[in-house]
Amino acid sequence: MKRHGDLYAKIYDFANIESAYRKARKCRRYRNEVLRYTARLEENMINLQNHLMWKSYAQGEKRIFTVTEPKTRLITALPFRDRVAQHAINNILEPLYDKRFYYHSYACRPGKGTHNASYQLRTWVKNLSYDGKPLYALQVDIKSYFASVNHDILKKMLRRVIKDPDVLWLMDHIIDNGNENGRGIPVGNLTSQLLANVYLDALDKYIKETLKVKYYIRYMDDFIILSHDKKELKRLFALIRRFLENELDLTINPKSAIFNTKNGVDFCGYRHFKTHTKIRKRSVKKMRRMIRAYKNGVISREKFIRIVMSWFGHIQHADTYTIKNKMIREIKANKRNC
């Protein structure tokens, strides 16, 4: 495997930092911290460049908060300066890793995403469902994945590809920052998305190259294997569990299971069947909660419009003609006079 050196100067190159700044401010340019940074832009970028160049860079104080949708998670928000630094790192390291990753790994990668993952899975389910032959899915979720990443294992993985000692120093600092037990990468950091894919790339290679599985798809810590042979899936499940525990120090979520795809495969926000694709029921329930919240004045008109447009954008990737028209009627019936 080729290892890469001479990368650090590319990270602190001024043009790269300027590119990173533009990416970091996208859709946030009028927020107070972004405006403050932009007011003294050249000075701030030179300051960041110098700290990186002389290896005196240290991450600032992070803000931690909780989100409850789609499930409860602790999110880490770095100061804007550090988000610029993370984009600068990602600009250089992501292309090196992305070409090594498994093709059907879809999370946090250019040109991939939930919709492409959903389309690929529905294509497989449709093509493999024939002559009444049952098709089974092994669906596995890793328990508390981001909080469980082992730092020592992750650092060894980075060193298999990167040999630049300055880049490794910087990545070690980011990995260790704020973690005292040698585990976990923060949800919400740009580099965490890349590191999470680096960590599970070993799983992808094990499943594809050692176990020789053909129909395998992954979206971060949620992955699916399709097969007509239920016994084979049970065998694979046991081997994958052992690999995750012994090689990656990870635990499988108890909800992981093998099931018949005729009941639908819930993946990336959609339920996939042989002949059609639906959206999750909880997505419809959440939208109805938003309609009631808007009617009762809990959320503003502007925020409600953004929510509605986002939701309609999501459901257009499934067979939702009926539910879409029904929801439009509900929105019209519950609109405020303002």
mmCIF file of C-alpha atoms in Angstrom:
data_model
loop_
_atom_site.group_PDB
_atom_site.id
_atom_site.type_symbol
_atom_site.label_atom_id
_atom_site.label_comp_id
_atom_site.label_asym_id
_atom_site.label_seq_id
_atom_site.Cartn_x
_atom_site.Cartn_y
_atom_site.Cartn_z
ATOM 1 C CA MET A 1 0.000 0.000 0.000
ATOM 2 C CA LYS A 2 1.376 3.398 -1.000
ATOM 3 C CA ARG A 3 1.965 5.804 1.873
ATOM 4 C CA HIS A 4 1.810 9.558 1.326
ATOM 5 C CA GLY A 5 4.275 12.166 2.579
ATOM 6 C CA ASP A 6 4.861 15.890 1.959
ATOM 7 C CA LEU A 7 1.241 16.742 2.750
ATOM 8 C CA TYR A 8 1.506 19.186 5.626
ATOM 9 C CA ALA A 9 2.642 22.185 3.557
ATOM 10 C CA LYS A 10 -0.387 21.641 1.309
ATOM 11 C CA ILE A 11 -2.682 21.902 4.334
ATOM 12 C CA TYR A 12 -1.336 25.268 5.518
ATOM 13 C CA ASP A 13 -0.926 26.658 2.008
ATOM 14 C CA PHE A 14 -2.698 30.046 1.959
ATOM 15 C CA ALA A 15 -4.786 29.209 -1.120
ATOM 16 C CA ASN A 16 -5.982 26.035 0.592
ATOM 17 C CA ILE A 17 -6.901 27.936 3.761
ATOM 18 C CA GLU A 18 -8.822 30.491 1.680
ATOM 19 C CA SER A 19 -10.700 27.647 -0.045
ATOM 20 C CA ALA A 20 -11.394 26.119 3.363
ATOM 21 C CA TYR A 21 -12.782 29.435 4.625
ATOM 22 C CA ARG A 22 -15.218 29.635 1.721
ATOM 23 C CA LYS A 23 -16.437 26.109 2.362
ATOM 24 C CA ALA A 24 -16.767 26.698 6.109
ATOM 25 C CA ARG A 25 -18.878 29.834 5.644
ATOM 26 C CA LYS A 26 -21.261 28.230 3.129
ATOM 27 C CA CYS A 27 -24.879 28.819 4.219
ATOM 28 C CA ARG A 28 -23.541 30.501 7.392
ATOM 29 C CA ARG A 29 -21.927 33.692 6.133
ATOM 30 C CA TYR A 30 -24.252 36.022 8.073
ATOM 31 C CA ARG A 31 -23.821 34.367 11.457
ATOM 32 C CA ASN A 32 -22.095 36.544 14.035
ATOM 33 C CA GLU A 33 -18.940 34.449 14.441
ATOM 34 C CA VAL A 34 -18.510 34.198 10.672
ATOM 35 C CA LEU A 35 -18.966 37.952 10.264
ATOM 36 C CA ARG A 36 -16.388 38.615 12.998
ATOM 37 C CA TYR A 37 -13.895 36.286 11.318
ATOM 38 C CA THR A 38 -14.572 37.809 7.905
ATOM 39 C CA ALA A 39 -14.132 41.375 9.186
ATOM 40 C CA ARG A 40 -10.417 40.626 9.689
ATOM 41 C CA LEU A 41 -10.213 37.829 7.151
ATOM 42 C CA GLU A 42 -6.649 38.108 5.897
ATOM 43 C CA GLU A 43 -5.256 38.573 9.404
ATOM 44 C CA ASN A 44 -7.214 35.562 10.706
ATOM 45 C CA MET A 45 -6.163 33.317 7.833
ATOM 46 C CA ILE A 46 -2.501 34.292 8.200
ATOM 47 C CA ASN A 47 -2.771 33.657 11.932
ATOM 48 C CA LEU A 48 -4.196 30.180 11.313
ATOM 49 C CA GLN A 49 -1.529 29.502 8.692
ATOM 50 C CA ASN A 50 1.236 30.467 11.119
ATOM 51 C CA HIS A 51 -0.132 28.277 13.918
ATOM 52 C CA LEU A 52 -0.284 25.332 11.550
ATOM 53 C CA MET A 53 3.101 26.062 10.024
ATOM 54 C CA TRP A 54 4.868 26.254 13.414
ATOM 55 C CA LYS A 55 2.796 23.417 14.918
ATOM 56 C CA SER A 56 1.392 25.627 17.657
ATOM 57 C CA TYR A 57 -2.181 25.014 16.545
ATOM 58 C CA ALA A 58 -4.651 23.951 19.233
ATOM 59 C CA GLN A 59 -8.399 23.602 18.912
ATOM 60 C CA GLY A 60 -10.534 26.184 20.692
ATOM 61 C CA GLU A 61 -13.292 25.551 23.197
ATOM 62 C CA LYS A 62 -16.055 23.494 21.652
ATOM 63 C CA ARG A 63 -19.777 23.892 22.216
ATOM 64 C CA ILE A 64 -21.709 20.716 22.970
ATOM 65 C CA PHE A 65 -25.471 20.419 22.566
ATOM 66 C CA THR A 66 -28.092 17.712 22.099
ATOM 67 C CA VAL A 67 -30.327 16.992 19.124
ATOM 68 C CA THR A 68 -33.283 14.634 19.321
ATOM 69 C CA GLU A 69 -34.031 14.007 15.618
ATOM 70 C CA PRO A 70 -33.792 11.395 14.209
ATOM 71 C CA LYS A 71 -32.425 10.173 17.551
ATOM 72 C CA THR A 72 -30.806 11.720 20.598
ATOM 73 C CA ARG A 73 -27.173 12.649 19.976
ATOM 74 C CA LEU A 74 -24.509 14.885 21.460
ATOM 75 C CA ILE A 75 -23.231 17.282 18.799
ATOM 76 C CA THR A 76 -19.903 19.107 19.005
ATOM 77 C CA ALA A 77 -19.608 22.540 17.403
ATOM 78 C CA LEU A 78 -16.128 23.997 17.013
ATOM 79 C CA PRO A 79 -15.322 27.725 16.758
ATOM 80 C CA PHE A 80 -15.354 29.003 13.180
ATOM 81 C CA ARG A 81 -11.551 29.227 13.077
ATOM 82 C CA ASP A 82 -11.312 25.504 13.800
ATOM 83 C CA ARG A 83 -13.930 24.676 11.202
ATOM 84 C CA VAL A 84 -11.763 26.461 8.649
ATOM 85 C CA ALA A 85 -8.806 24.343 9.803
ATOM 86 C CA GLN A 86 -10.852 21.160 9.445
ATOM 87 C CA HIS A 87 -11.844 22.036 5.888
ATOM 88 C CA ALA A 88 -8.188 22.744 5.101
ATOM 89 C CA ILE A 89 -7.268 19.263 6.362
ATOM 90 C CA ASN A 90 -10.172 17.640 4.572
ATOM 91 C CA ASN A 91 -9.285 19.327 1.269
ATOM 92 C CA ILE A 92 -5.975 17.462 1.232
ATOM 93 C CA LEU A 93 -6.709 14.148 2.956
ATOM 94 C CA GLU A 94 -10.185 13.295 1.665
ATOM 95 C CA PRO A 95 -9.130 12.767 -1.995
ATOM 96 C CA LEU A 96 -6.347 10.414 -0.869
ATOM 97 C CA TYR A 97 -8.756 8.239 1.083
ATOM 98 C CA ASP A 98 -11.884 8.481 -1.026
ATOM 99 C CA LYS A 99 -10.335 6.594 -3.942
ATOM 100 C CA ARG A 100 -9.444 3.762 -1.521
ATOM 101 C CA PHE A 101 -12.916 3.423 -0.066
ATOM 102 C CA TYR A 102 -15.430 0.751 -1.065
ATOM 103 C CA TYR A 103 -17.662 1.986 -3.897
ATOM 104 C CA HIS A 104 -20.949 1.221 -2.114
ATOM 105 C CA SER A 105 -20.045 3.114 1.057
ATOM 106 C CA TYR A 106 -22.272 6.186 0.812
ATOM 107 C CA ALA A 107 -21.928 8.366 3.927
ATOM 108 C CA CYS A 108 -20.088 11.713 3.878
ATOM 109 C CA ARG A 109 -18.472 11.182 0.480
ATOM 110 C CA PRO A 110 -18.568 13.354 -2.663
ATOM 111 C CA GLY A 111 -21.158 12.135 -5.133
ATOM 112 C CA LYS A 112 -22.708 9.647 -2.713
ATOM 113 C CA GLY A 113 -25.287 10.387 0.031
ATOM 114 C CA THR A 114 -28.588 8.956 1.212
ATOM 115 C CA HIS A 115 -30.462 9.208 -2.082
ATOM 116 C CA ASN A 116 -27.802 7.338 -4.048
ATOM 117 C CA ALA A 117 -27.629 4.700 -1.320
ATOM 118 C CA SER A 118 -31.412 4.307 -1.397
ATOM 119 C CA TYR A 119 -31.462 4.025 -5.185
ATOM 120 C CA GLN A 120 -28.747 1.347 -5.171
ATOM 121 C CA LEU A 121 -30.501 -0.725 -2.523
ATOM 122 C CA ARG A 122 -33.892 -0.538 -4.259
ATOM 123 C CA THR A 123 -32.219 -1.642 -7.509
ATOM 124 C CA TRP A 124 -30.718 -4.689 -5.814
ATOM 125 C CA VAL A 125 -33.965 -5.597 -4.045
ATOM 126 C CA LYS A 126 -35.887 -5.338 -7.304
ATOM 127 C CA ASN A 127 -33.368 -7.309 -9.376
ATOM 128 C CA LEU A 128 -32.877 -10.078 -6.792
ATOM 129 C CA SER A 129 -36.596 -10.603 -6.118
ATOM 130 C CA TYR A 130 -37.808 -13.062 -8.751
ATOM 131 C CA ASP A 131 -39.805 -16.292 -9.206
ATOM 132 C CA GLY A 132 -41.194 -16.045 -5.694
ATOM 133 C CA LYS A 133 -37.794 -16.904 -4.245
ATOM 134 C CA PRO A 134 -37.408 -15.296 -0.807
ATOM 135 C CA LEU A 135 -34.748 -12.612 -0.487
ATOM 136 C CA TYR A 136 -33.267 -11.969 2.943
ATOM 137 C CA ALA A 137 -31.421 -8.981 4.357
ATOM 138 C CA LEU A 138 -28.870 -8.924 7.128
ATOM 139 C CA GLN A 139 -29.074 -5.423 8.580
ATOM 140 C CA VAL A 140 -26.432 -4.453 11.125
ATOM 141 C CA ASP A 141 -26.063 -1.305 13.179
ATOM 142 C CA ILE A 142 -23.018 -0.603 15.361
ATOM 143 C CA LYS A 143 -23.787 0.392 18.926
ATOM 144 C CA SER A 144 -22.782 4.002 19.762
ATOM 145 C CA TYR A 145 -20.358 4.006 16.861
ATOM 146 C CA PHE A 146 -18.838 7.496 17.060
ATOM 147 C CA ALA A 147 -18.429 7.257 20.823
ATOM 148 C CA SER A 148 -16.780 3.811 20.545
ATOM 149 C CA VAL A 149 -13.982 4.438 18.025
ATOM 150 C CA ASN A 150 -10.703 3.237 19.554
ATOM 151 C CA HIS A 151 -8.034 5.938 19.225
ATOM 152 C CA ASP A 152 -5.075 3.573 19.115
ATOM 153 C CA ILE A 153 -6.601 1.516 16.299
ATOM 154 C CA LEU A 154 -7.588 4.655 14.375
ATOM 155 C CA LYS A 155 -4.092 6.138 14.624
ATOM 156 C CA LYS A 156 -2.561 2.916 13.315
ATOM 157 C CA MET A 157 -4.952 3.030 10.363
ATOM 158 C CA LEU A 158 -3.925 6.590 9.538
ATOM 159 C CA ARG A 159 -0.261 5.581 9.572
ATOM 160 C CA ARG A 160 -0.894 2.899 6.948
ATOM 161 C CA VAL A 161 -1.650 5.635 4.411
ATOM 162 C CA ILE A 162 0.084 8.768 5.749
ATOM 163 C CA LYS A 163 3.788 8.966 6.567
ATOM 164 C CA ASP A 164 4.093 12.740 6.950
ATOM 165 C CA PRO A 165 4.927 13.161 10.687
ATOM 166 C CA ASP A 166 3.488 16.687 10.851
ATOM 167 C CA VAL A 167 0.122 15.575 9.461
ATOM 168 C CA LEU A 168 0.085 12.678 11.913
ATOM 169 C CA TRP A 169 0.848 15.107 14.762
ATOM 170 C CA LEU A 170 -2.101 17.279 13.716
ATOM 171 C CA MET A 171 -4.497 14.356 13.340
ATOM 172 C CA ASP A 172 -3.423 12.908 16.691
ATOM 173 C CA HIS A 173 -4.186 16.271 18.298
ATOM 174 C CA ILE A 174 -7.654 16.349 16.751
ATOM 175 C CA ILE A 175 -8.389 12.745 17.707
ATOM 176 C CA ASP A 176 -7.248 13.202 21.313
ATOM 177 C CA ASN A 177 -8.789 16.621 21.861
ATOM 178 C CA GLY A 178 -11.280 16.464 24.717
ATOM 179 C CA ASN A 179 -11.164 12.675 25.039
ATOM 180 C CA GLU A 180 -9.513 11.198 28.107
ATOM 181 C CA ASN A 181 -10.505 7.539 27.809
ATOM 182 C CA GLY A 182 -8.935 6.879 24.406
ATOM 183 C CA ARG A 183 -12.299 6.451 22.708
ATOM 184 C CA GLY A 184 -14.695 8.418 20.580
ATOM 185 C CA ILE A 185 -14.695 11.018 17.830
ATOM 186 C CA PRO A 186 -17.105 13.965 18.109
ATOM 187 C CA VAL A 187 -20.280 13.985 16.054
ATOM 188 C CA GLY A 188 -20.464 17.232 14.092
ATOM 189 C CA ASN A 189 -16.784 17.662 13.210
ATOM 190 C CA LEU A 190 -15.849 17.491 9.535
ATOM 191 C CA THR A 191 -12.736 15.417 10.193
ATOM 192 C CA SER A 192 -14.830 12.984 12.258
ATOM 193 C CA GLN A 193 -16.787 12.093 9.129
ATOM 194 C CA LEU A 194 -13.593 11.228 7.277
ATOM 195 C CA LEU A 195 -12.093 9.370 10.253
ATOM 196 C CA ALA A 196 -15.304 7.372 10.730
ATOM 197 C CA ASN A 197 -15.068 6.145 7.138
ATOM 198 C CA VAL A 198 -11.353 5.395 7.530
ATOM 199 C CA TYR A 199 -12.132 3.256 10.579
ATOM 200 C CA LEU A 200 -14.861 1.187 8.898
ATOM 201 C CA ASP A 201 -12.971 0.829 5.628
ATOM 202 C CA ALA A 202 -11.309 -2.176 7.283
ATOM 203 C CA LEU A 203 -14.764 -3.731 7.690
ATOM 204 C CA ASP A 204 -15.614 -3.050 4.039
ATOM 205 C CA LYS A 205 -12.446 -4.776 2.870
ATOM 206 C CA TYR A 206 -13.042 -7.741 5.183
ATOM 207 C CA ILE A 207 -16.591 -8.246 3.912
ATOM 208 C CA LYS A 208 -15.740 -7.769 0.227
ATOM 209 C CA GLU A 209 -12.257 -9.286 -0.048
ATOM 210 C CA THR A 210 -12.210 -11.964 2.656
ATOM 211 C CA LEU A 211 -15.859 -12.986 2.906
ATOM 212 C CA LYS A 212 -16.458 -12.337 -0.827
ATOM 213 C CA VAL A 213 -19.909 -10.813 -0.268
ATOM 214 C CA LYS A 214 -21.459 -9.464 -3.470
ATOM 215 C CA TYR A 215 -24.475 -7.444 -2.332
ATOM 216 C CA TYR A 216 -23.184 -5.297 0.516
ATOM 217 C CA ILE A 217 -23.984 -1.626 1.095
ATOM 218 C CA ARG A 218 -23.017 0.689 3.958
ATOM 219 C CA TYR A 219 -24.097 4.108 5.156
ATOM 220 C CA MET A 220 -21.720 4.966 8.009
ATOM 221 C CA ASP A 221 -22.422 2.474 10.828
ATOM 222 C CA ASP A 222 -25.567 0.986 9.255
ATOM 223 C CA PHE A 223 -24.994 -1.711 6.627
ATOM 224 C CA ILE A 224 -26.962 -4.348 4.737
ATOM 225 C CA ILE A 225 -26.122 -7.638 3.029
ATOM 226 C CA LEU A 226 -28.640 -9.283 0.680
ATOM 227 C CA SER A 227 -28.841 -12.996 -0.050
ATOM 228 C CA HIS A 228 -31.328 -15.740 -0.902
ATOM 229 C CA ASP A 229 -29.576 -18.021 1.596
ATOM 230 C CA LYS A 230 -30.648 -17.294 5.160
ATOM 231 C CA LYS A 231 -28.158 -19.788 6.619
ATOM 232 C CA GLU A 232 -25.331 -18.045 4.801
ATOM 233 C CA LEU A 233 -26.400 -14.721 6.281
ATOM 234 C CA LYS A 234 -26.335 -16.249 9.763
ATOM 235 C CA ARG A 235 -22.811 -17.482 9.119
ATOM 236 C CA LEU A 236 -21.725 -14.064 7.857
ATOM 237 C CA PHE A 237 -23.368 -12.374 10.840
ATOM 238 C CA ALA A 238 -21.287 -14.420 13.264
ATOM 239 C CA LEU A 239 -18.058 -13.734 11.368
ATOM 240 C CA ILE A 240 -18.737 -10.010 11.086
ATOM 241 C CA ARG A 241 -19.589 -9.776 14.775
ATOM 242 C CA ARG A 242 -16.294 -11.464 15.647
ATOM 243 C CA PHE A 243 -14.333 -9.168 13.318
ATOM 244 C CA LEU A 244 -15.894 -6.021 14.754
ATOM 245 C CA GLU A 245 -15.229 -7.107 18.322
ATOM 246 C CA ASN A 246 -11.703 -8.465 17.835
ATOM 247 C CA GLU A 247 -10.267 -6.147 15.184
ATOM 248 C CA LEU A 248 -12.141 -2.871 15.616
ATOM 249 C CA ASP A 249 -13.214 -3.075 19.275
ATOM 250 C CA LEU A 250 -16.836 -2.363 18.358
ATOM 251 C CA THR A 251 -20.142 -3.873 19.469
ATOM 252 C CA ILE A 252 -23.156 -4.690 17.327
ATOM 253 C CA ASN A 253 -26.461 -3.111 18.287
ATOM 254 C CA PRO A 254 -28.925 -5.779 19.540
ATOM 255 C CA LYS A 255 -31.541 -4.562 17.061
ATOM 256 C CA SER A 256 -29.436 -5.951 14.187
ATOM 257 C CA ALA A 257 -31.253 -8.838 12.523
ATOM 258 C CA ILE A 258 -31.957 -11.006 9.473
ATOM 259 C CA PHE A 259 -35.394 -10.602 7.861
ATOM 260 C CA ASN A 260 -37.364 -11.230 4.675
ATOM 261 C CA THR A 261 -37.233 -8.227 2.341
ATOM 262 C CA LYS A 262 -40.924 -8.674 1.454
ATOM 263 C CA ASN A 263 -41.612 -6.769 4.679
ATOM 264 C CA GLY A 264 -39.540 -3.815 3.453
ATOM 265 C CA VAL A 265 -35.940 -2.773 4.111
ATOM 266 C CA ASP A 266 -35.659 0.397 6.223
ATOM 267 C CA PHE A 267 -32.504 2.207 5.101
ATOM 268 C CA CYS A 268 -31.424 5.850 4.690
ATOM 269 C CA GLY A 269 -34.842 7.275 5.479
ATOM 270 C CA TYR A 270 -36.868 5.044 3.135
ATOM 271 C CA ARG A 271 -38.572 1.644 3.212
ATOM 272 C CA HIS A 272 -37.586 -0.392 0.168
ATOM 273 C CA PHE A 273 -39.846 -3.040 -1.352
ATOM 274 C CA LYS A 274 -39.636 -5.113 -4.528
ATOM 275 C CA THR A 275 -42.055 -2.905 -6.474
ATOM 276 C CA HIS A 276 -41.964 0.456 -4.699
ATOM 277 C CA THR A 277 -40.319 2.664 -2.081
ATOM 278 C CA LYS A 278 -42.052 4.349 0.851
ATOM 279 C CA ILE A 279 -40.983 6.950 3.373
ATOM 280 C CA ARG A 280 -40.859 6.099 7.056
ATOM 281 C CA LYS A 281 -44.082 6.470 9.028
ATOM 282 C CA ARG A 282 -42.298 8.558 11.654
ATOM 283 C CA SER A 283 -41.363 11.038 8.924
ATOM 284 C CA VAL A 284 -45.055 11.634 8.201
ATOM 285 C CA LYS A 285 -45.808 11.926 11.930
ATOM 286 C CA LYS A 286 -43.005 14.450 12.361
ATOM 287 C CA MET A 287 -44.346 16.538 9.467
ATOM 288 C CA ARG A 288 -47.791 16.577 11.042
ATOM 289 C CA ARG A 289 -46.239 17.776 14.306
ATOM 290 C CA MET A 290 -44.605 20.620 12.398
ATOM 291 C CA ILE A 291 -47.955 21.568 10.832
ATOM 292 C CA ARG A 292 -49.570 21.745 14.278
ATOM 293 C CA ALA A 293 -46.617 23.719 15.651
ATOM 294 C CA TYR A 294 -46.947 26.244 12.828
ATOM 295 C CA LYS A 295 -50.721 26.537 13.275
ATOM 296 C CA ASN A 296 -50.247 27.193 17.009
ATOM 297 C CA GLY A 297 -47.564 29.826 16.404
ATOM 298 C CA VAL A 298 -44.705 27.769 17.858
ATOM 299 C CA ILE A 299 -42.582 28.130 14.710
ATOM 300 C CA SER A 300 -42.379 31.048 12.294
ATOM 301 C CA ARG A 301 -43.703 31.113 8.748
ATOM 302 C CA GLU A 302 -40.149 31.286 7.344
ATOM 303 C CA LYS A 303 -38.986 28.262 9.326
ATOM 304 C CA PHE A 304 -42.115 26.314 8.416
ATOM 305 C CA ILE A 305 -41.589 27.000 4.702
ATOM 306 C CA ARG A 306 -37.999 25.706 4.968
ATOM 307 C CA ILE A 307 -39.211 22.561 6.756
ATOM 308 C CA VAL A 308 -41.944 21.913 4.169
ATOM 309 C CA MET A 309 -39.633 22.416 1.188
ATOM 310 C CA SER A 310 -36.999 20.142 2.722
ATOM 311 C CA TRP A 311 -39.576 17.443 3.453
ATOM 312 C CA PHE A 312 -41.054 17.561 -0.047
ATOM 313 C CA GLY A 313 -37.525 17.311 -1.431
ATOM 314 C CA HIS A 314 -36.995 14.193 0.690
ATOM 315 C CA ILE A 315 -40.240 12.406 -0.236
ATOM 316 C CA GLN A 316 -39.866 12.986 -3.987
ATOM 317 C CA HIS A 317 -37.293 10.170 -4.032
ATOM 318 C CA ALA A 318 -39.992 7.652 -3.053
ATOM 319 C CA ASP A 319 -43.438 6.636 -4.313
ATOM 320 C CA THR A 320 -45.390 9.265 -2.393
ATOM 321 C CA TYR A 321 -48.011 10.703 -4.754
ATOM 322 C CA THR A 322 -50.899 9.963 -2.384
ATOM 323 C CA ILE A 323 -49.247 11.070 0.866
ATOM 324 C CA LYS A 324 -47.870 14.208 -0.816
ATOM 325 C CA ASN A 325 -51.325 15.366 -1.928
ATOM 326 C CA LYS A 326 -52.814 14.455 1.435
ATOM 327 C CA MET A 327 -50.156 16.483 3.253
ATOM 328 C CA ILE A 328 -50.727 19.489 0.956
ATOM 329 C CA ARG A 329 -54.402 19.429 1.907
ATOM 330 C CA GLU A 330 -53.513 19.268 5.593
ATOM 331 C CA ILE A 331 -51.135 22.220 5.262
ATOM 332 C CA LYS A 332 -53.808 24.306 3.514
ATOM 333 C CA ALA A 333 -56.401 23.366 6.119
ATOM 334 C CA ASN A 334 -54.133 24.345 9.003
ATOM 335 C CA LYS A 335 -52.466 27.490 7.653
ATOM 336 C CA ARG A 336 -52.346 30.658 9.749
ATOM 337 C CA ASN A 337 -53.719 33.968 8.601
ATOM 338 C CA CYS A 338 -50.567 36.100 8.658
#
